[in-house]
Amino acid sequence: MAIKHGIWKVLGYEVRQVKQVTLDSEVELEEIIQSNPAILHDNWLIIGRQVLTDYNTYIDLLAIDNNGSIIIIELKKHKTNREVVAQGLDYASWIKTLSASRISAIYDDYVSKYYEERNSLEEEFYEKFRIQLEEESINNSHQIVIVASELDSSTERIVEYLSDSLIPINVVFFTVFEEDSTKYISRAWMIDPQETLENASTSVKDKEPWNGEYYVSFGEGSNRSWIDALKYGFISGGGGEWYSRTLNQLAIGDRIWVNIPKVGYVGVGIVTDTAKKADEVFFQENGGEKTIYQLSRNAKYHEEYLDDDDNAEFIVKVKWLKTEAANKAISEIGFFGNQNTVCKPRAAKWVHTINRLKDIWHID
């Protein structure tokens, strides 16, 4: 259940509550989200607005994340609490049927209506996420997000039940405040967005109980080096909160299986320390302690964000049990893959992947 928000302005030792107001219309909130999708999630790209379905109904907003997952964003507007949930589920049943070409056509229609300069979906996706959009990844999963100022307790229980049943649905609550003609918006998620993303990662029929093994995506490149990770014993993520915050799921003693996207699996190890900013992690070298910035000649580790906690690189120390060089990575058809830096997969494909890697690497 969302917590009721309040804002107070601090004036010395006195505080003054900022007045809560409403937006002039739901359209205003829709326009704000369209122009600033980061107020919902900084890893979403808006690809449609007032999208006409095959059933002559309109989806308020559509977005895509860097996994290719489609996000249905539905504002409560004048609908009843239960109507907006039912409508979101109805829209999801339609979205599920759409091909990559239909999704691309929705995007083309969207940008032709709202923007003078137009990039293709592939170009805009790369501009946003700095990775290539692959056709087979588009709409492999979807999520339902309801935007509301409040819901009744019965509807919240319905949403929680659906989420617990692995349906990727969530509610984001917005509260608007105003002082001196300036408006402020606060946001609260009903359910951790990471949980919704994990529910969306595979179909319900393909889900199994989590086997206790963590998946890690190691984004090797100019800001991260697998050679360094092998030598010093760590994994890392950064360049945005979406990439680094999932590292916080890991605790000392957890076992991780590391995949370099588009390359293959390169290691399995045991976590030996919790996530910390890269400049606060020290490694032994020639009898002294140094940070990765002092040690590495292979990658930058987002050094430009040292003073920016949201975008900084974070490191988790690891004791490797088995590793491979990138050019000897293990990759097979049917292996699990995901763009999340860390996740707890519940897909049958993940169980298959772990069992194969255990056989190949002789890991118990």
Tab-separated table of C-alpha atoms in Angstrom:
chain	number	residue	atom	x	y	z
A	1	MET	CA	0.000	0.000	0.000
A	2	ALA	CA	1.339	3.438	-0.950
A	3	ILE	CA	2.344	5.817	1.823
A	4	LYS	CA	0.602	9.179	1.910
A	5	HIS	CA	3.088	11.867	0.959
A	6	GLY	CA	3.615	15.293	2.457
A	7	ILE	CA	6.231	17.979	1.823
A	8	TRP	CA	7.412	20.553	4.356
A	9	LYS	CA	9.588	23.574	3.656
A	10	VAL	CA	12.304	24.074	6.272
A	11	LEU	CA	12.727	27.688	7.424
A	12	GLY	CA	15.438	27.680	10.057
A	13	TYR	CA	13.949	25.762	12.980
A	14	GLU	CA	10.415	26.120	11.628
A	15	VAL	CA	8.706	24.024	8.972
A	16	ARG	CA	5.790	24.913	6.742
A	17	GLN	CA	3.747	22.307	4.913
A	18	VAL	CA	3.535	22.711	1.156
A	19	LYS	CA	-0.049	22.699	-0.099
A	20	GLN	CA	-1.302	19.618	-1.928
A	21	VAL	CA	-3.135	20.380	-5.185
A	22	THR	CA	-4.445	18.580	-8.258
A	23	LEU	CA	-3.343	18.983	-11.840
A	24	ASP	CA	-5.698	20.848	-14.147
A	25	SER	CA	-6.469	17.642	-16.033
A	26	GLU	CA	-5.360	14.057	-16.500
A	27	VAL	CA	-4.143	15.105	-19.950
A	28	GLU	CA	-1.617	17.374	-18.242
A	29	LEU	CA	-0.187	14.404	-16.324
A	30	GLU	CA	-0.135	12.344	-19.521
A	31	GLU	CA	1.823	15.091	-21.265
A	32	ILE	CA	4.236	15.379	-18.346
A	33	ILE	CA	4.935	11.629	-18.444
A	34	GLN	CA	5.297	11.656	-22.228
A	35	SER	CA	7.865	14.446	-22.076
A	36	ASN	CA	9.598	13.153	-18.938
A	37	PRO	CA	9.259	9.345	-18.705
A	38	ALA	CA	12.028	9.296	-16.076
A	39	ILE	CA	9.453	10.377	-13.484
A	40	LEU	CA	8.131	6.850	-13.878
A	41	HIS	CA	11.356	5.019	-14.718
A	42	ASP	CA	14.666	6.250	-16.115
A	43	ASN	CA	15.005	3.110	-18.211
A	44	TRP	CA	11.823	3.541	-20.266
A	45	LEU	CA	11.382	5.034	-23.732
A	46	ILE	CA	7.895	6.247	-24.698
A	47	ILE	CA	6.827	4.717	-28.022
A	48	GLY	CA	3.099	5.449	-28.175
A	49	ARG	CA	0.350	7.724	-26.920
A	50	GLN	CA	-3.410	7.158	-27.233
A	51	VAL	CA	-2.682	3.922	-29.068
A	52	LEU	CA	-5.742	2.560	-30.876
A	53	THR	CA	-6.229	-1.152	-30.236
A	54	ASP	CA	-8.017	-3.615	-32.502
A	55	TYR	CA	-11.014	-3.284	-30.177
A	56	ASN	CA	-11.461	0.489	-30.695
A	57	THR	CA	-10.091	1.392	-27.289
A	58	TYR	CA	-7.099	3.600	-26.566
A	59	ILE	CA	-4.030	2.881	-24.434
A	60	ASP	CA	-2.859	6.094	-22.764
A	61	LEU	CA	0.889	5.510	-23.160
A	62	LEU	CA	3.210	2.736	-24.298
A	63	ALA	CA	6.896	2.443	-23.430
A	64	ILE	CA	9.741	0.015	-24.053
A	65	ASP	CA	12.682	-0.815	-21.786
A	66	ASN	CA	16.153	-1.928	-22.758
A	67	ASN	CA	15.108	-5.593	-22.642
A	68	GLY	CA	12.469	-4.928	-25.302
A	69	SER	CA	9.696	-5.357	-22.720
A	70	ILE	CA	6.580	-3.309	-23.559
A	71	ILE	CA	5.074	-1.248	-20.742
A	72	ILE	CA	1.367	-0.375	-20.816
A	73	ILE	CA	0.861	2.887	-18.901
A	74	GLU	CA	-2.769	3.562	-18.065
A	75	LEU	CA	-3.969	6.638	-16.177
A	76	LYS	CA	-6.925	6.101	-13.872
A	77	LYS	CA	-8.739	9.220	-15.155
A	78	HIS	CA	-12.509	8.951	-14.715
A	79	LYS	CA	-12.525	5.149	-14.515
A	80	THR	CA	-13.402	3.288	-11.340
A	81	ASN	CA	-10.645	1.520	-9.458
A	82	ARG	CA	-11.533	-1.932	-10.739
A	83	GLU	CA	-12.199	-0.702	-14.274
A	84	VAL	CA	-8.653	0.583	-14.668
A	85	VAL	CA	-7.183	-2.764	-13.530
A	86	ALA	CA	-9.489	-4.727	-15.838
A	87	GLN	CA	-8.665	-2.390	-18.707
A	88	GLY	CA	-4.937	-2.793	-18.133
A	89	LEU	CA	-5.293	-6.581	-18.271
A	90	ASP	CA	-7.409	-6.305	-21.433
A	91	TYR	CA	-4.773	-4.123	-23.102
A	92	ALA	CA	-2.051	-6.585	-22.101
A	93	SER	CA	-3.952	-9.428	-23.804
A	94	TRP	CA	-3.841	-7.391	-27.034
A	95	ILE	CA	-0.227	-6.208	-26.699
A	96	LYS	CA	0.867	-9.822	-26.212
A	97	THR	CA	-0.249	-10.639	-29.775
A	98	LEU	CA	1.690	-7.851	-31.515
A	99	SER	CA	4.676	-8.548	-33.742
A	100	ALA	CA	7.846	-6.470	-33.770
A	101	SER	CA	6.646	-4.807	-36.978
A	102	ARG	CA	3.354	-3.766	-35.317
A	103	ILE	CA	5.271	-2.275	-32.384
A	104	SER	CA	7.501	-0.396	-34.817
A	105	ALA	CA	4.433	0.885	-36.680
A	106	ILE	CA	2.948	2.141	-33.396
A	107	TYR	CA	6.161	4.054	-32.756
A	108	ASP	CA	6.201	5.521	-36.289
A	109	ASP	CA	2.616	6.725	-35.860
A	110	TYR	CA	3.477	8.232	-32.470
A	111	VAL	CA	6.482	10.260	-33.601
A	112	SER	CA	4.706	11.456	-36.749
A	113	LYS	CA	1.959	12.951	-34.558
A	114	TYR	CA	4.059	14.523	-31.823
A	115	TYR	CA	7.509	15.283	-33.235
A	116	GLU	CA	8.802	17.131	-36.287
A	117	GLU	CA	12.109	15.268	-36.469
A	118	ARG	CA	11.779	11.517	-36.564
A	119	ASN	CA	14.235	8.712	-35.859
A	120	SER	CA	13.417	5.065	-36.381
A	121	LEU	CA	12.637	2.979	-33.316
A	122	GLU	CA	16.013	1.268	-33.699
A	123	GLU	CA	17.838	4.637	-33.822
A	124	GLU	CA	15.947	6.057	-30.842
A	125	PHE	CA	16.450	2.846	-28.855
A	126	TYR	CA	20.207	2.984	-29.430
A	127	GLU	CA	20.301	6.701	-28.571
A	128	LYS	CA	18.567	5.985	-25.265
A	129	PHE	CA	20.178	2.718	-24.165
A	130	ARG	CA	23.419	2.499	-26.190
A	131	ILE	CA	22.618	-1.052	-27.237
A	132	GLN	CA	21.176	-2.387	-30.472
A	133	LEU	CA	17.493	-3.297	-30.574
A	134	GLU	CA	17.105	-6.853	-31.818
A	135	GLU	CA	13.837	-7.799	-33.474
A	136	GLU	CA	13.493	-11.058	-31.544
A	137	SER	CA	13.674	-9.200	-28.210
A	138	ILE	CA	10.818	-6.782	-28.996
A	139	ASN	CA	7.667	-7.598	-26.995
A	140	ASN	CA	8.981	-10.850	-25.552
A	141	SER	CA	7.360	-9.617	-22.337
A	142	HIS	CA	5.131	-6.813	-21.147
A	143	GLN	CA	4.190	-4.932	-17.993
A	144	ILE	CA	1.065	-3.087	-16.823
A	145	VAL	CA	1.496	0.170	-14.909
A	146	ILE	CA	-1.499	2.045	-13.511
A	147	VAL	CA	-1.033	5.728	-12.697
A	148	ALA	CA	-3.327	7.033	-9.963
A	149	SER	CA	-3.492	9.432	-7.061
A	150	GLU	CA	-5.069	6.686	-4.945
A	151	LEU	CA	-6.837	3.324	-5.121
A	152	ASP	CA	-9.271	1.744	-2.712
A	153	SER	CA	-7.998	-1.057	-0.487
A	154	SER	CA	-9.956	-3.722	-2.385
A	155	THR	CA	-8.307	-2.801	-5.692
A	156	GLU	CA	-4.880	-2.694	-4.067
A	157	ARG	CA	-5.466	-6.233	-2.801
A	158	ILE	CA	-6.377	-7.310	-6.349
A	159	VAL	CA	-3.159	-5.799	-7.725
A	160	GLU	CA	-1.098	-7.457	-4.990
A	161	TYR	CA	-2.763	-10.798	-5.712
A	162	LEU	CA	-2.039	-10.515	-9.426
A	163	SER	CA	1.580	-9.570	-8.727
A	164	ASP	CA	2.009	-12.436	-6.260
A	165	SER	CA	0.625	-14.679	-9.007
A	166	LEU	CA	3.488	-13.461	-11.242
A	167	ILE	CA	1.354	-11.132	-13.381
A	168	PRO	CA	3.610	-8.103	-14.140
A	169	ILE	CA	1.316	-5.354	-12.862
A	170	ASN	CA	2.114	-2.337	-10.679
A	171	VAL	CA	0.657	0.973	-9.544
A	172	VAL	CA	2.482	4.273	-9.280
A	173	PHE	CA	0.912	6.966	-7.108
A	174	PHE	CA	1.517	10.646	-7.842
A	175	THR	CA	0.891	13.506	-5.447
A	176	VAL	CA	1.114	17.119	-6.608
A	177	PHE	CA	2.151	20.048	-4.387
A	178	GLU	CA	2.342	23.761	-5.121
A	179	GLU	CA	4.069	26.764	-3.639
A	180	ASP	CA	4.478	30.216	-5.189
A	181	SER	CA	2.988	28.999	-8.490
A	182	THR	CA	5.590	26.198	-8.702
A	183	LYS	CA	4.301	22.640	-8.775
A	184	TYR	CA	6.120	19.646	-7.315
A	185	ILE	CA	5.313	15.991	-7.980
A	186	SER	CA	6.111	13.124	-5.636
A	187	ARG	CA	6.000	9.478	-6.710
A	188	ALA	CA	5.470	6.225	-4.812
A	189	TRP	CA	5.393	2.700	-6.255
A	190	MET	CA	2.989	0.186	-4.763
A	191	ILE	CA	5.328	-2.725	-5.589
A	192	ASP	CA	9.094	-2.678	-6.135
A	193	PRO	CA	9.467	-2.074	-9.915
A	194	GLN	CA	12.269	-4.660	-10.010
A	195	GLU	CA	9.805	-7.313	-8.848
A	196	THR	CA	7.436	-6.374	-11.669
A	197	LEU	CA	10.288	-6.523	-14.169
A	198	GLU	CA	11.243	-9.996	-12.972
A	199	ASN	CA	7.612	-11.132	-13.253
A	200	ALA	CA	7.632	-9.876	-16.845
A	201	SER	CA	10.857	-11.652	-17.809
A	202	THR	CA	9.147	-14.912	-18.786
A	203	SER	CA	5.637	-16.228	-19.302
A	204	VAL	CA	3.750	-17.521	-16.281
A	205	LYS	CA	3.704	-21.067	-17.685
A	206	ASP	CA	7.508	-20.955	-17.976
A	207	LYS	CA	8.120	-19.810	-14.399
A	208	GLU	CA	9.527	-22.060	-11.724
A	209	PRO	CA	10.542	-21.444	-8.108
A	210	TRP	CA	13.802	-19.514	-7.918
A	211	ASN	CA	16.680	-21.984	-7.508
A	212	GLY	CA	18.825	-19.687	-5.330
A	213	GLU	CA	21.352	-18.990	-8.089
A	214	TYR	CA	21.902	-15.367	-9.207
A	215	TYR	CA	22.321	-14.306	-12.812
A	216	VAL	CA	24.775	-11.490	-13.570
A	217	SER	CA	25.048	-9.562	-16.818
A	218	PHE	CA	28.573	-8.149	-17.157
A	219	GLY	CA	28.505	-5.301	-19.653
A	220	GLU	CA	32.065	-5.389	-20.913
A	221	GLY	CA	33.250	-2.334	-22.838
A	222	SER	CA	34.929	1.002	-22.359
A	223	ASN	CA	33.581	1.321	-18.800
A	224	ARG	CA	34.090	-2.259	-17.600
A	225	SER	CA	36.706	-4.945	-18.243
A	226	TRP	CA	36.308	-8.692	-17.795
A	227	ILE	CA	40.107	-8.984	-17.740
A	228	ASP	CA	40.116	-6.751	-14.638
A	229	ALA	CA	37.211	-8.652	-13.075
A	230	LEU	CA	39.079	-11.928	-13.521
A	231	LYS	CA	42.325	-10.611	-12.112
A	232	TYR	CA	40.976	-8.764	-9.075
A	233	GLY	CA	37.783	-10.709	-8.346
A	234	PHE	CA	34.670	-8.584	-8.814
A	235	ILE	CA	31.611	-7.735	-10.860
A	236	SER	CA	30.316	-4.210	-11.361
A	237	GLY	CA	27.615	-2.026	-12.839
A	238	GLY	CA	27.016	1.676	-13.322
A	239	GLY	CA	26.157	4.500	-15.656
A	240	GLY	CA	22.684	4.828	-14.169
A	241	GLU	CA	20.757	3.654	-11.128
A	242	TRP	CA	18.981	0.995	-13.197
A	243	TYR	CA	22.320	-0.676	-13.909
A	244	SER	CA	23.774	-0.486	-10.394
A	245	ARG	CA	20.906	-0.873	-7.925
A	246	THR	CA	20.288	-4.572	-8.628
A	247	LEU	CA	23.785	-5.251	-7.264
A	248	ASN	CA	22.250	-4.528	-3.845
A	249	GLN	CA	20.374	-7.838	-4.059
A	250	LEU	CA	23.638	-9.690	-3.504
A	251	ALA	CA	24.768	-10.723	-0.025
A	252	ILE	CA	27.986	-12.334	1.163
A	253	GLY	CA	27.900	-16.037	0.333
A	254	ASP	CA	25.564	-15.794	-2.668
A	255	ARG	CA	26.593	-17.661	-5.797
A	256	ILE	CA	26.560	-15.839	-9.124
A	257	TRP	CA	26.795	-16.976	-12.748
A	258	VAL	CA	28.207	-14.303	-15.028
A	259	ASN	CA	27.207	-13.752	-18.640
A	260	ILE	CA	28.678	-11.223	-21.071
A	261	PRO	CA	25.766	-10.277	-23.364
A	262	LYS	CA	26.168	-11.559	-26.928
A	263	VAL	CA	29.345	-13.395	-25.841
A	264	GLY	CA	28.434	-16.081	-23.313
A	265	TYR	CA	28.931	-17.299	-19.773
A	266	VAL	CA	32.387	-16.591	-18.400
A	267	GLY	CA	32.380	-17.372	-14.696
A	268	VAL	CA	30.797	-18.576	-11.486
A	269	GLY	CA	31.774	-17.291	-8.061
A	270	ILE	CA	30.844	-16.539	-4.463
A	271	VAL	CA	30.096	-12.990	-3.308
A	272	THR	CA	32.561	-11.860	-0.628
A	273	ASP	CA	31.369	-8.302	0.002
A	274	THR	CA	28.308	-6.138	-0.579
A	275	ALA	CA	28.018	-3.503	-3.319
A	276	LYS	CA	30.069	-0.334	-2.822
A	277	LYS	CA	31.034	2.623	-4.984
A	278	ALA	CA	34.054	1.742	-7.081
A	279	ASP	CA	36.267	4.389	-5.479
A	280	GLU	CA	35.527	2.893	-2.025
A	281	VAL	CA	36.642	-0.643	-2.952
A	282	PHE	CA	40.308	-1.596	-2.546
A	283	PHE	CA	42.298	-4.479	-4.009
A	284	GLN	CA	45.676	-5.806	-2.947
A	285	GLU	CA	48.481	-5.091	-5.424
A	286	ASN	CA	52.222	-5.298	-4.729
A	287	GLY	CA	51.706	-5.150	-0.968
A	288	GLY	CA	49.397	-2.135	-1.067
A	289	GLU	CA	45.713	-1.344	-1.478
A	290	LYS	CA	44.478	0.420	-4.597
A	291	THR	CA	41.165	1.229	-6.264
A	292	ILE	CA	40.265	-0.031	-9.705
A	293	TYR	CA	40.897	3.486	-11.010
A	294	GLN	CA	44.522	3.182	-9.925
A	295	LEU	CA	44.861	-0.368	-11.244
A	296	SER	CA	43.041	-0.561	-14.542
A	297	ARG	CA	44.332	0.396	-17.944
A	298	ASN	CA	41.468	-1.423	-19.647
A	299	ALA	CA	38.325	0.542	-18.732
A	300	LYS	CA	37.129	3.843	-17.228
A	301	TYR	CA	34.504	2.536	-14.746
A	302	HIS	CA	32.467	5.714	-15.212
A	303	GLU	CA	35.166	7.779	-13.553
A	304	GLU	CA	33.360	10.924	-14.683
A	305	TYR	CA	30.580	10.073	-12.201
A	306	LEU	CA	32.688	9.720	-9.064
A	307	ASP	CA	30.639	12.421	-7.340
A	308	ASP	CA	27.296	11.237	-8.724
A	309	ASP	CA	25.863	8.332	-6.712
A	310	ASP	CA	23.088	7.701	-9.235
A	311	ASN	CA	25.440	7.160	-12.172
A	312	ALA	CA	28.635	5.988	-10.454
A	313	GLU	CA	30.112	2.509	-10.950
A	314	PHE	CA	29.484	0.070	-8.082
A	315	ILE	CA	31.574	-3.030	-7.383
A	316	VAL	CA	30.814	-6.359	-5.694
A	317	LYS	CA	33.849	-8.451	-4.722
A	318	VAL	CA	33.767	-12.111	-5.776
A	319	LYS	CA	35.795	-15.261	-5.127
A	320	TRP	CA	35.861	-17.036	-8.471
A	321	LEU	CA	35.160	-20.780	-8.579
A	322	LYS	CA	35.527	-21.138	-12.325
A	323	THR	CA	36.205	-18.575	-15.051
A	324	GLU	CA	36.791	-18.354	-18.774
A	325	ALA	CA	38.382	-15.710	-20.942
A	326	ALA	CA	35.832	-13.855	-23.042
A	327	ASN	CA	37.011	-15.588	-26.209
A	328	LYS	CA	36.255	-18.958	-24.599
A	329	ALA	CA	32.838	-18.042	-23.191
A	330	ILE	CA	30.200	-20.781	-22.997
A	331	SER	CA	27.195	-20.093	-25.212
A	332	GLU	CA	24.510	-22.498	-26.376
A	333	ILE	CA	21.062	-22.238	-27.936
A	334	GLY	CA	18.514	-22.155	-25.130
A	335	PHE	CA	20.721	-20.426	-22.561
A	336	PHE	CA	19.103	-17.791	-20.358
A	337	GLY	CA	19.962	-14.143	-20.989
A	338	ASN	CA	18.797	-10.856	-19.502
A	339	GLN	CA	19.933	-7.209	-19.535
A	340	ASN	CA	19.547	-6.744	-15.756
A	341	THR	CA	22.903	-6.499	-14.014
A	342	VAL	CA	21.638	-8.923	-11.362
A	343	CYS	CA	18.428	-10.912	-11.231
A	344	LYS	CA	16.828	-13.994	-9.680
A	345	PRO	CA	15.439	-15.833	-12.717
A	346	ARG	CA	12.444	-18.094	-12.378
A	347	ALA	CA	12.447	-19.403	-15.934
A	348	ALA	CA	12.828	-23.037	-16.924
A	349	LYS	CA	15.536	-21.809	-19.280
A	350	TRP	CA	17.552	-20.630	-16.259
A	351	VAL	CA	17.405	-24.048	-14.606
A	352	HIS	CA	18.568	-25.610	-17.873
A	353	THR	CA	21.406	-23.066	-18.162
A	354	ILE	CA	22.677	-23.710	-14.641
A	355	ASN	CA	22.546	-27.479	-15.050
A	356	ARG	CA	24.520	-27.308	-18.308
A	357	LEU	CA	27.143	-24.973	-16.859
A	358	LYS	CA	27.521	-27.202	-13.799
A	359	ASP	CA	28.215	-30.135	-16.113
A	360	ILE	CA	30.654	-28.201	-18.284
A	361	TRP	CA	32.535	-26.631	-15.399
A	362	HIS	CA	32.209	-29.590	-12.972
A	363	ILE	CA	30.528	-27.422	-10.348
A	364	ASP	CA	28.294	-28.988	-7.670
